[in-house]
Amino acid sequence: KIQTMAEVTAEQEALRAKMEENLIAQEYKIWKKNTPFLYDFVMTHGLEWPSLTGQWLPPIKELNDGNKVGAVGGVSLNRAEQHELLLGTHTTGDDPNYLMIASVNLPREDAVIDNRTGGKDGEPVVTPTNGDGAEAPLKKQRTEIIDAPQPATNYNDEKGELGGYSSVDRVGKIDIRVKIPHDGEVNRARYMPQNHFVVATRGPGKDVYVYDVSRPPSEPKAGDTPAPEVICRGHGGEGYGLSWCGVEGAENTGKLATCAEDKLVCLWDVREALATSKRDSTSGIVVEPYARLSCHTDVVEDVDWHNRDPNLVGSCGDDRLVCLWDARTGRHDRPVNVIKDAHAGDVNSMEFHPVNEHLLATGGSDKVVKLWDMRNLKAPLQTLVGHLDQVYTVHWSPHNDSALASCSADRRIALWDLSRIGQEQSPEDAEDGPPELLFLHGGHTARVNDFGWNPNMDWCLAGVSEDNVLQVWSPNEDVYADDEDDGDEEEGEDPAMKQRTEILGDDELE
């Protein structure tokens, strides 16, 4: 039988897919073996449906008394903390979609974590600690262990691999606590900085929804339909990007920027509508944008509101442009600054630095992250190379001025440390990437849709991927700790310091 060209192509495609599947499985197995040495903890949770969005919420609750964890031979000094994540669903068919809030029980930052399970009968290895987390002699101190009850966080010394469950049922526990009906999949959800109960969402339609997540019941009843407090109506297509104005001041509360496939950036003020909804117990109040910004010639992928200037908004899109807008001007078709050909392809994401008012990061389909100084946009300050596929999202760390993270279609979340730019490397280290590439999280086996830094725990992140997986993790301290001894440094200027200062603006960072 002579095969047609289409049949040959189909067979080749099936073979390629099978080889890629095997490669991903092999990479995951290697990652799994090395997890105990690379992470303080990893928690893997299977969601019912994939989530396209993920953001930590500010509330944190300490679990104690009946919820003490890991007590061995006495009362545990270390307790779990309950954190919250904002998630969504992306269902198929007629299955309903929800905006969701998940609770995540994490160990306190001063807790000692030992994920090995090589003790007697598979019991966790027990580490005696002082109250401040330091190791102590067994005779003088209560013994305790904190172990996340997820397969991906338990390491068996005998087998040399992860596996098995801990008897501890608090730390590591992830539950979907609130489900709110949503019209279509949740493309993105972000809470308002001034009031974390107010959440804006994007779906497959043209409208932007604003919910008060404190009002609906935790579990929807049968037949419940989406009932947002505010509907922002003014876009002509679907979109992903949205950003609240977080600058202090009552006049900035409720200001929201969004973008869409219609090539527009819209600015909204929902403060009055939210007050009316709360006062009159009504929902579905329609608000129109107070400004439509039009300069892009293709899909606008992302938008961000400046962290210090309430009038400065940034946008980026498939036209390779990065636009900076002054909301005070009457010219809504002329941004104050434009970066043309910011990337060699679509610009998928952008974010202003939380402290340095001049610094901006972008991620593109050309597989790189770029840093920009808004005082001179002729060329990027630095190009960060390390991803193998297009970059979807970039986020600055809320704790470390020099730390940045990015997620990609290559199934990786990269952590970057800008303070290491220009540092000397051995040829062996250079093979792993540039000095500023601090860490590559390889726990996902499908495209990473979104991720976020935990504002309440340093170096703790959460990511969601296309295969329904939510992972919460923190790299080992050895990954990000400065391994240089300041006392051994020779006098003289560090050759990397000038470049670092130019990027971070050290004299302006607090």
mmCIF file of N, CA and C in Angstrom, residues 163-247:
data_model
loop_
_atom_site.group_PDB
_atom_site.id
_atom_site.type_symbol
_atom_site.label_atom_id
_atom_site.label_comp_id
_atom_site.label_asym_id
_atom_site.label_seq_id
_atom_site.Cartn_x
_atom_site.Cartn_y
_atom_site.Cartn_z
ATOM 1 N N GLY A 163 8.311 9.861 47.141
ATOM 2 C CA GLY A 163 7.151 8.981 47.138
ATOM 3 C C GLY A 163 6.659 8.723 48.539
ATOM 4 N N GLY A 164 5.394 8.342 48.653
ATOM 5 C CA GLY A 164 4.822 8.048 49.952
ATOM 6 C C GLY A 164 4.184 9.261 50.565
ATOM 7 N N TYR A 165 3.326 9.031 51.538
ATOM 8 C CA TYR A 165 2.592 10.114 52.180
ATOM 9 C C TYR A 165 3.000 10.220 53.644
ATOM 10 N N SER A 166 3.027 11.422 54.138
ATOM 11 C CA SER A 166 3.278 11.636 55.555
ATOM 12 C C SER A 166 1.971 11.502 56.326
ATOM 13 N N SER A 167 2.105 11.193 57.608
ATOM 14 C CA SER A 167 0.908 11.103 58.444
ATOM 15 C C SER A 167 0.400 12.481 58.825
ATOM 16 N N VAL A 168 1.222 13.497 58.628
ATOM 17 C CA VAL A 168 0.810 14.859 58.958
ATOM 18 C C VAL A 168 -0.244 15.323 57.964
ATOM 19 N N ASP A 169 -1.363 15.855 58.458
ATOM 20 C CA ASP A 169 -2.451 16.220 57.547
ATOM 21 C C ASP A 169 -2.724 17.718 57.544
ATOM 22 N N ARG A 170 -1.729 18.515 57.942
ATOM 23 C CA ARG A 170 -1.975 19.952 57.967
ATOM 24 C C ARG A 170 -1.063 20.704 57.012
ATOM 25 N N VAL A 171 0.235 20.678 57.257
ATOM 26 C CA VAL A 171 1.140 21.366 56.352
ATOM 27 C C VAL A 171 1.092 20.687 54.991
ATOM 28 N N GLY A 172 0.942 21.476 53.955
ATOM 29 C CA GLY A 172 0.868 20.926 52.609
ATOM 30 C C GLY A 172 -0.539 20.697 52.118
ATOM 31 N N LYS A 173 -1.518 20.858 52.988
ATOM 32 C CA LYS A 173 -2.901 20.626 52.584
ATOM 33 C C LYS A 173 -3.403 21.793 51.740
ATOM 34 N N ILE A 174 -3.989 21.475 50.588
ATOM 35 C CA ILE A 174 -4.539 22.484 49.677
ATOM 36 C C ILE A 174 -6.010 22.165 49.435
ATOM 37 N N ASP A 175 -6.877 23.108 49.716
ATOM 38 C CA ASP A 175 -8.319 22.919 49.550
ATOM 39 C C ASP A 175 -8.916 24.073 48.754
ATOM 40 N N ILE A 176 -9.883 23.765 47.895
ATOM 41 C CA ILE A 176 -10.665 24.811 47.239
ATOM 42 C C ILE A 176 -11.751 25.230 48.228
ATOM 43 N N ARG A 177 -11.631 26.443 48.733
ATOM 44 C CA ARG A 177 -12.493 26.890 49.832
ATOM 45 C C ARG A 177 -13.707 27.672 49.343
ATOM 46 N N VAL A 178 -13.562 28.396 48.228
ATOM 47 C CA VAL A 178 -14.647 29.227 47.712
ATOM 48 C C VAL A 178 -14.760 29.002 46.204
ATOM 49 N N LYS A 179 -15.989 28.820 45.715
ATOM 50 C CA LYS A 179 -16.259 28.690 44.282
ATOM 51 C C LYS A 179 -17.382 29.652 43.909
ATOM 52 N N ILE A 180 -17.085 30.563 42.976
ATOM 53 C CA ILE A 180 -18.051 31.577 42.561
ATOM 54 C C ILE A 180 -18.326 31.389 41.071
ATOM 55 N N PRO A 181 -19.594 31.205 40.680
ATOM 56 C CA PRO A 181 -19.906 31.008 39.255
ATOM 57 C C PRO A 181 -19.358 32.130 38.384
ATOM 58 N N HIS A 182 -18.812 31.733 37.227
ATOM 59 C CA HIS A 182 -18.195 32.704 36.318
ATOM 60 C C HIS A 182 -18.664 32.423 34.894
ATOM 61 N N ASP A 183 -18.859 33.468 34.122
ATOM 62 C CA ASP A 183 -19.317 33.341 32.738
ATOM 63 C C ASP A 183 -18.145 32.955 31.842
ATOM 64 N N GLY A 184 -18.009 31.676 31.557
ATOM 65 C CA GLY A 184 -16.894 31.192 30.750
ATOM 66 C C GLY A 184 -15.641 30.998 31.582
ATOM 67 N N GLU A 185 -14.586 30.496 30.929
ATOM 68 C CA GLU A 185 -13.338 30.262 31.651
ATOM 69 C C GLU A 185 -12.773 31.577 32.183
ATOM 70 N N VAL A 186 -11.981 31.472 33.242
ATOM 71 C CA VAL A 186 -11.367 32.646 33.851
ATOM 72 C C VAL A 186 -9.982 32.819 33.220
ATOM 73 N N ASN A 187 -9.886 33.747 32.288
ATOM 74 C CA ASN A 187 -8.596 33.992 31.640
ATOM 75 C C ASN A 187 -7.582 34.571 32.612
ATOM 76 N N ARG A 188 -8.055 35.481 33.444
ATOM 77 C CA ARG A 188 -7.178 36.088 34.447
ATOM 78 C C ARG A 188 -8.028 36.669 35.561
ATOM 79 N N ALA A 189 -7.479 36.624 36.781
ATOM 80 C CA ALA A 189 -8.152 37.207 37.942
ATOM 81 C C ALA A 189 -7.103 37.912 38.795
ATOM 82 N N ARG A 190 -7.401 39.137 39.203
ATOM 83 C CA ARG A 190 -6.485 39.910 40.039
ATOM 84 C C ARG A 190 -7.290 40.679 41.091
ATOM 85 N N TYR A 191 -6.779 40.675 42.321
ATOM 86 C CA TYR A 191 -7.481 41.386 43.391
ATOM 87 C C TYR A 191 -7.062 42.849 43.445
ATOM 88 N N MET A 192 -7.950 43.692 43.975
ATOM 89 C CA MET A 192 -7.663 45.119 44.119
ATOM 90 C C MET A 192 -6.763 45.333 45.335
ATOM 91 N N PRO A 193 -5.623 46.005 45.191
ATOM 92 C CA PRO A 193 -4.679 46.146 46.311
ATOM 93 C C PRO A 193 -5.280 46.783 47.558
ATOM 94 N N GLN A 194 -6.214 47.708 47.383
ATOM 95 C CA GLN A 194 -6.795 48.404 48.544
ATOM 96 C C GLN A 194 -7.835 47.558 49.271
ATOM 97 N N ASN A 195 -8.353 46.512 48.616
ATOM 98 C CA ASN A 195 -9.366 45.650 49.226
ATOM 99 C C ASN A 195 -9.312 44.296 48.518
ATOM 100 N N HIS A 196 -8.701 43.304 49.150
ATOM 101 C CA HIS A 196 -8.459 42.038 48.472
ATOM 102 C C HIS A 196 -9.740 41.240 48.223
ATOM 103 N N PHE A 197 -10.861 41.661 48.807
ATOM 104 C CA PHE A 197 -12.132 40.991 48.521
ATOM 105 C C PHE A 197 -12.688 41.375 47.143
ATOM 106 N N VAL A 198 -12.195 42.466 46.587
ATOM 107 C CA VAL A 198 -12.645 42.913 45.272
ATOM 108 C C VAL A 198 -11.716 42.325 44.212
ATOM 109 N N VAL A 199 -12.278 41.543 43.303
ATOM 110 C CA VAL A 199 -11.485 40.824 42.303
ATOM 111 C C VAL A 199 -12.029 41.123 40.905
ATOM 112 N N ALA A 200 -11.136 41.488 40.000
ATOM 113 C CA ALA A 200 -11.508 41.694 38.600
ATOM 114 C C ALA A 200 -11.116 40.457 37.798
ATOM 115 N N THR A 201 -11.958 40.080 36.825
ATOM 116 C CA THR A 201 -11.691 38.891 36.023
ATOM 117 C C THR A 201 -11.896 39.179 34.540
ATOM 118 N N ARG A 202 -11.224 38.391 33.704
ATOM 119 C CA ARG A 202 -11.444 38.383 32.270
ATOM 120 C C ARG A 202 -11.897 36.983 31.870
ATOM 121 N N GLY A 203 -12.829 36.922 30.925
ATOM 122 C CA GLY A 203 -13.320 35.652 30.415
ATOM 123 C C GLY A 203 -13.260 35.632 28.900
ATOM 124 N N PRO A 204 -13.968 34.715 28.265
ATOM 125 C CA PRO A 204 -13.939 34.620 26.804
ATOM 126 C C PRO A 204 -14.756 35.697 26.104
ATOM 127 N N GLY A 205 -15.549 36.421 26.857
ATOM 128 C CA GLY A 205 -16.381 37.466 26.264
ATOM 129 C C GLY A 205 -15.688 38.814 26.241
ATOM 130 N N LYS A 206 -16.445 39.842 25.885
ATOM 131 C CA LYS A 206 -15.898 41.188 25.752
ATOM 132 C C LYS A 206 -15.865 41.935 27.082
ATOM 133 N N ASP A 207 -16.726 41.543 28.026
ATOM 134 C CA ASP A 207 -16.869 42.291 29.273
ATOM 135 C C ASP A 207 -15.798 41.915 30.294
ATOM 136 N N VAL A 208 -15.537 42.859 31.184
ATOM 137 C CA VAL A 208 -14.663 42.644 32.344
ATOM 138 C C VAL A 208 -15.561 42.613 33.571
ATOM 139 N N TYR A 209 -15.345 41.632 34.458
ATOM 140 C CA TYR A 209 -16.209 41.467 35.629
ATOM 141 C C TYR A 209 -15.461 41.834 36.909
ATOM 142 N N VAL A 210 -16.201 42.432 37.840
ATOM 143 C CA VAL A 210 -15.640 42.764 39.144
ATOM 144 C C VAL A 210 -16.528 42.119 40.208
ATOM 145 N N TYR A 211 -15.936 41.279 41.049
ATOM 146 C CA TYR A 211 -16.663 40.544 42.092
ATOM 147 C C TYR A 211 -16.244 41.015 43.477
ATOM 148 N N ASP A 212 -17.186 40.963 44.393
ATOM 149 C CA ASP A 212 -16.870 41.052 45.816
ATOM 150 C C ASP A 212 -16.929 39.620 46.340
ATOM 151 N N VAL A 213 -15.773 38.995 46.520
ATOM 152 C CA VAL A 213 -15.742 37.570 46.842
ATOM 153 C C VAL A 213 -16.168 37.277 48.273
ATOM 154 N N SER A 214 -16.413 38.321 49.063
ATOM 155 C CA SER A 214 -16.874 38.095 50.439
ATOM 156 C C SER A 214 -18.388 37.900 50.514
ATOM 157 N N ARG A 215 -19.099 38.193 49.415
ATOM 158 C CA ARG A 215 -20.559 38.153 49.463
ATOM 159 C C ARG A 215 -21.176 36.801 49.107
ATOM 160 N N PRO A 216 -20.742 36.118 48.050
ATOM 161 C CA PRO A 216 -21.392 34.847 47.700
ATOM 162 C C PRO A 216 -21.088 33.758 48.731
ATOM 163 N N PRO A 217 -21.917 32.722 48.801
ATOM 164 C CA PRO A 217 -21.617 31.577 49.682
ATOM 165 C C PRO A 217 -20.394 30.830 49.161
ATOM 166 N N SER A 218 -19.760 30.057 50.048
ATOM 167 C CA SER A 218 -18.554 29.332 49.665
ATOM 168 C C SER A 218 -18.829 28.327 48.564
ATOM 169 N N GLU A 219 -19.952 27.661 48.655
ATOM 170 C CA GLU A 219 -20.331 26.672 47.645
ATOM 171 C C GLU A 219 -21.591 27.144 46.917
ATOM 172 N N PRO A 220 -21.536 27.272 45.600
ATOM 173 C CA PRO A 220 -22.730 27.717 44.869
ATOM 174 C C PRO A 220 -23.829 26.660 44.900
ATOM 175 N N LYS A 221 -25.060 27.125 44.848
ATOM 176 C CA LYS A 221 -26.192 26.208 44.795
ATOM 177 C C LYS A 221 -26.464 25.804 43.352
ATOM 178 N N ALA A 222 -27.178 24.716 43.193
ATOM 179 C CA ALA A 222 -27.539 24.259 41.851
ATOM 180 C C ALA A 222 -28.361 25.336 41.143
ATOM 181 N N GLY A 223 -27.978 25.648 39.937
ATOM 182 C CA GLY A 223 -28.707 26.657 39.178
ATOM 183 C C GLY A 223 -28.214 28.065 39.363
ATOM 184 N N ASP A 224 -27.228 28.273 40.268
ATOM 185 C CA ASP A 224 -26.675 29.621 40.457
ATOM 186 C C ASP A 224 -25.999 30.098 39.178
ATOM 187 N N THR A 225 -26.218 31.352 38.840
ATOM 188 C CA THR A 225 -25.620 31.942 37.646
ATOM 189 C C THR A 225 -24.619 33.019 38.062
ATOM 190 N N PRO A 226 -23.683 33.378 37.182
ATOM 191 C CA PRO A 226 -22.714 34.424 37.520
ATOM 192 C C PRO A 226 -23.405 35.730 37.881
ATOM 193 N N ALA A 227 -22.934 36.359 38.973
ATOM 194 C CA ALA A 227 -23.550 37.608 39.441
ATOM 195 C C ALA A 227 -22.468 38.569 39.919
ATOM 196 N N PRO A 228 -21.662 39.098 39.005
ATOM 197 C CA PRO A 228 -20.637 40.063 39.413
ATOM 198 C C PRO A 228 -21.269 41.353 39.897
ATOM 199 N N GLU A 229 -20.588 42.034 40.802
ATOM 200 C CA GLU A 229 -21.085 43.312 41.300
ATOM 201 C C GLU A 229 -21.053 44.379 40.205
ATOM 202 N N VAL A 230 -19.984 44.345 39.383
ATOM 203 C CA VAL A 230 -19.803 45.369 38.351
ATOM 204 C C VAL A 230 -19.443 44.690 37.032
ATOM 205 N N ILE A 231 -20.013 45.191 35.948
ATOM 206 C CA ILE A 231 -19.656 44.726 34.606
ATOM 207 C C ILE A 231 -19.042 45.913 33.856
ATOM 208 N N CYS A 232 -17.772 45.782 33.481
ATOM 209 C CA CYS A 232 -17.088 46.831 32.716
ATOM 210 C C CYS A 232 -17.291 46.541 31.236
ATOM 211 N N ARG A 233 -18.019 47.400 30.567
ATOM 212 C CA ARG A 233 -18.417 47.143 29.176
ATOM 213 C C ARG A 233 -17.848 48.223 28.261
ATOM 214 N N GLY A 234 -17.030 47.811 27.296
ATOM 215 C CA GLY A 234 -16.431 48.793 26.403
ATOM 216 C C GLY A 234 -15.424 48.193 25.445
ATOM 217 N N HIS A 235 -14.990 46.962 25.720
ATOM 218 C CA HIS A 235 -14.069 46.288 24.807
ATOM 219 C C HIS A 235 -14.846 45.633 23.669
ATOM 220 N N GLY A 236 -14.138 45.383 22.582
ATOM 221 C CA GLY A 236 -14.766 44.743 21.430
ATOM 222 C C GLY A 236 -14.273 43.335 21.191
ATOM 223 N N GLY A 237 -13.555 42.768 22.162
ATOM 224 C CA GLY A 237 -13.037 41.413 21.995
ATOM 225 C C GLY A 237 -12.545 40.847 23.303
ATOM 226 N N GLU A 238 -12.154 39.572 23.256
ATOM 227 C CA GLU A 238 -11.643 38.860 24.430
ATOM 228 C C GLU A 238 -10.276 39.410 24.805
ATOM 229 N N GLY A 239 -9.904 39.227 26.063
ATOM 230 C CA GLY A 239 -8.590 39.686 26.503
ATOM 231 C C GLY A 239 -8.106 38.958 27.736
ATOM 232 N N TYR A 240 -6.855 39.220 28.083
ATOM 233 C CA TYR A 240 -6.230 38.631 29.273
ATOM 234 C C TYR A 240 -5.742 39.684 30.252
ATOM 235 N N GLY A 241 -5.113 40.725 29.744
ATOM 236 C CA GLY A 241 -4.447 41.680 30.614
ATOM 237 C C GLY A 241 -5.395 42.520 31.440
ATOM 238 N N LEU A 242 -5.085 42.637 32.726
ATOM 239 C CA LEU A 242 -5.779 43.588 33.597
ATOM 240 C C LEU A 242 -4.876 43.932 34.759
ATOM 241 N N SER A 243 -4.985 45.158 35.246
ATOM 242 C CA SER A 243 -4.132 45.618 36.330
ATOM 243 C C SER A 243 -4.828 46.724 37.105
ATOM 244 N N TRP A 244 -4.822 46.597 38.432
ATOM 245 C CA TRP A 244 -5.374 47.623 39.306
ATOM 246 C C TRP A 244 -4.321 48.687 39.594
ATOM 247 N N CYS A 245 -4.768 49.897 39.872
ATOM 248 C CA CYS A 245 -3.878 50.945 40.360
ATOM 249 C C CYS A 245 -3.683 50.735 41.859
ATOM 250 N N GLY A 246 -2.438 50.522 42.273
ATOM 251 C CA GLY A 246 -2.156 50.262 43.678
ATOM 252 C C GLY A 246 -1.550 51.433 44.416
ATOM 253 N N VAL A 247 -1.484 52.605 43.771
ATOM 254 C CA VAL A 247 -0.912 53.781 44.420
ATOM 255 C C VAL A 247 -1.836 54.237 45.549
#
